[in-house]
């Protein structure tokens, strides 16, 4: 298994529903939990990460104030047709402002070129994503 959500491996944030110049979306891929992407308000919030075409076997999101989260993936050249991951989290533990490790334990082994993180609700008015891990193998 290799880490696919790393800028050095070609990963890139291609879309985010919020943008703050102090906490840019690309910060979720810099492998530093000291930096983060911050939402700027209402929910849902989304981040789309492009990875090299791969067989994905696991996803983990490191965040603060996330209450409900889900994932979708796409194996197309352009991120148009999305498939939801069955496992989602409607009530994530961690309403105290501490770092949450949200790990999809039953992630289906799927071919993907894009992963979309959807924050459906937060414990506060904003959330932060401090990092993301996508594990798998290249096709």
PDB file of N, CA and C in Angstrom, residues 1-2 17 21-22 32 37 51 54 66 68-70 73 76 80 118-119 126:
ATOM      1  N   UNK A   1       0.838  -1.186   0.000  1.00  0.00           N
ATOM      2  CA  UNK A   1       0.000   0.000   0.000  1.00  0.00           C
ATOM      3  C   UNK A   1       0.881   1.248   0.000  1.00  0.00           C
ATOM      4  N   UNK A   2       0.404   2.259  -0.660  1.00  0.00           N
ATOM      5  CA  UNK A   2       1.138   3.525  -0.668  1.00  0.00           C
ATOM      6  C   UNK A   2       0.190   4.678  -0.371  1.00  0.00           C
ATOM      7  N   UNK A  17     -15.323  24.076  -1.610  1.00  0.00           N
ATOM      8  CA  UNK A  17     -16.493  24.955  -1.529  1.00  0.00           C
ATOM      9  C   UNK A  17     -16.221  26.230  -0.745  1.00  0.00           C
ATOM     10  N   UNK A  21      -7.491  32.520   2.262  1.00  0.00           N
ATOM     11  CA  UNK A  21      -6.081  32.599   1.874  1.00  0.00           C
ATOM     12  C   UNK A  21      -5.134  32.197   3.003  1.00  0.00           C
ATOM     13  N   UNK A  22      -5.589  32.261   4.245  1.00  0.00           N
ATOM     14  CA  UNK A  22      -4.744  31.855   5.379  1.00  0.00           C
ATOM     15  C   UNK A  22      -4.782  30.346   5.592  1.00  0.00           C
ATOM     16  N   UNK A  32       1.143  17.901   6.991  1.00  0.00           N
ATOM     17  CA  UNK A  32       1.409  18.588   8.255  1.00  0.00           C
ATOM     18  C   UNK A  32       0.075  18.878   8.940  1.00  0.00           C
ATOM     19  N   UNK A  37      -7.244  23.283   6.129  1.00  0.00           N
ATOM     20  CA  UNK A  37      -8.247  23.977   5.328  1.00  0.00           C
ATOM     21  C   UNK A  37      -9.400  24.300   6.258  1.00  0.00           C
ATOM     22  N   UNK A  51      -6.199  12.243  -7.569  1.00  0.00           N
ATOM     23  CA  UNK A  51      -5.049  11.375  -7.355  1.00  0.00           C
ATOM     24  C   UNK A  51      -4.716  10.699  -8.678  1.00  0.00           C
ATOM     25  N   UNK A  54      -5.828   4.966  -9.410  1.00  0.00           N
ATOM     26  CA  UNK A  54      -5.356   3.990  -8.433  1.00  0.00           C
ATOM     27  C   UNK A  54      -6.476   3.083  -7.971  1.00  0.00           C
ATOM     28  N   UNK A  66     -16.158  18.301  12.847  1.00  0.00           N
ATOM     29  CA  UNK A  66     -16.995  17.611  11.871  1.00  0.00           C
ATOM     30  C   UNK A  66     -18.039  16.775  12.609  1.00  0.00           C
ATOM     31  N   UNK A  68     -20.983  15.366  10.637  1.00  0.00           N
ATOM     32  CA  UNK A  68     -21.464  14.385   9.663  1.00  0.00           C
ATOM     33  C   UNK A  68     -20.617  14.502   8.402  1.00  0.00           C
ATOM     34  N   UNK A  69     -20.145  13.343   7.906  1.00  0.00           N
ATOM     35  CA  UNK A  69     -19.231  13.345   6.761  1.00  0.00           C
ATOM     36  C   UNK A  69     -19.520  12.141   5.873  1.00  0.00           C
ATOM     37  N   UNK A  70     -19.327  12.323   4.577  1.00  0.00           N
ATOM     38  CA  UNK A  70     -19.471  11.225   3.632  1.00  0.00           C
ATOM     39  C   UNK A  70     -18.438  11.388   2.515  1.00  0.00           C
ATOM     40  N   UNK A  73     -16.516   8.884  -4.889  1.00  0.00           N
ATOM     41  CA  UNK A  73     -15.329   8.715  -5.719  1.00  0.00           C
ATOM     42  C   UNK A  73     -15.722   8.724  -7.185  1.00  0.00           C
ATOM     43  N   UNK A  76     -13.365   8.646 -13.603  1.00  0.00           N
ATOM     44  CA  UNK A  76     -13.388   9.226 -14.942  1.00  0.00           C
ATOM     45  C   UNK A  76     -12.226  10.213 -15.104  1.00  0.00           C
ATOM     46  N   UNK A  80     -17.089  14.128 -13.038  1.00  0.00           N
ATOM     47  CA  UNK A  80     -18.479  14.437 -13.354  1.00  0.00           C
ATOM     48  C   UNK A  80     -19.424  13.419 -12.723  1.00  0.00           C
ATOM     49  N   UNK A 118     -17.333  15.177   1.675  1.00  0.00           N
ATOM     50  CA  UNK A 118     -18.505  16.029   1.876  1.00  0.00           C
ATOM     51  C   UNK A 118     -18.762  16.153   3.370  1.00  0.00           C
ATOM     52  N   UNK A 119     -18.649  17.369   3.873  1.00  0.00           N
ATOM     53  CA  UNK A 119     -18.973  17.657   5.268  1.00  0.00           C
ATOM     54  C   UNK A 119     -20.431  18.093   5.282  1.00  0.00           C
ATOM     55  N   UNK A 126     -18.026  26.386  11.693  1.00  0.00           N
ATOM     56  CA  UNK A 126     -16.999  26.071  10.712  1.00  0.00           C
ATOM     57  C   UNK A 126     -16.286  24.788  11.129  1.00  0.00           C
TER      58      UNK A 126
END
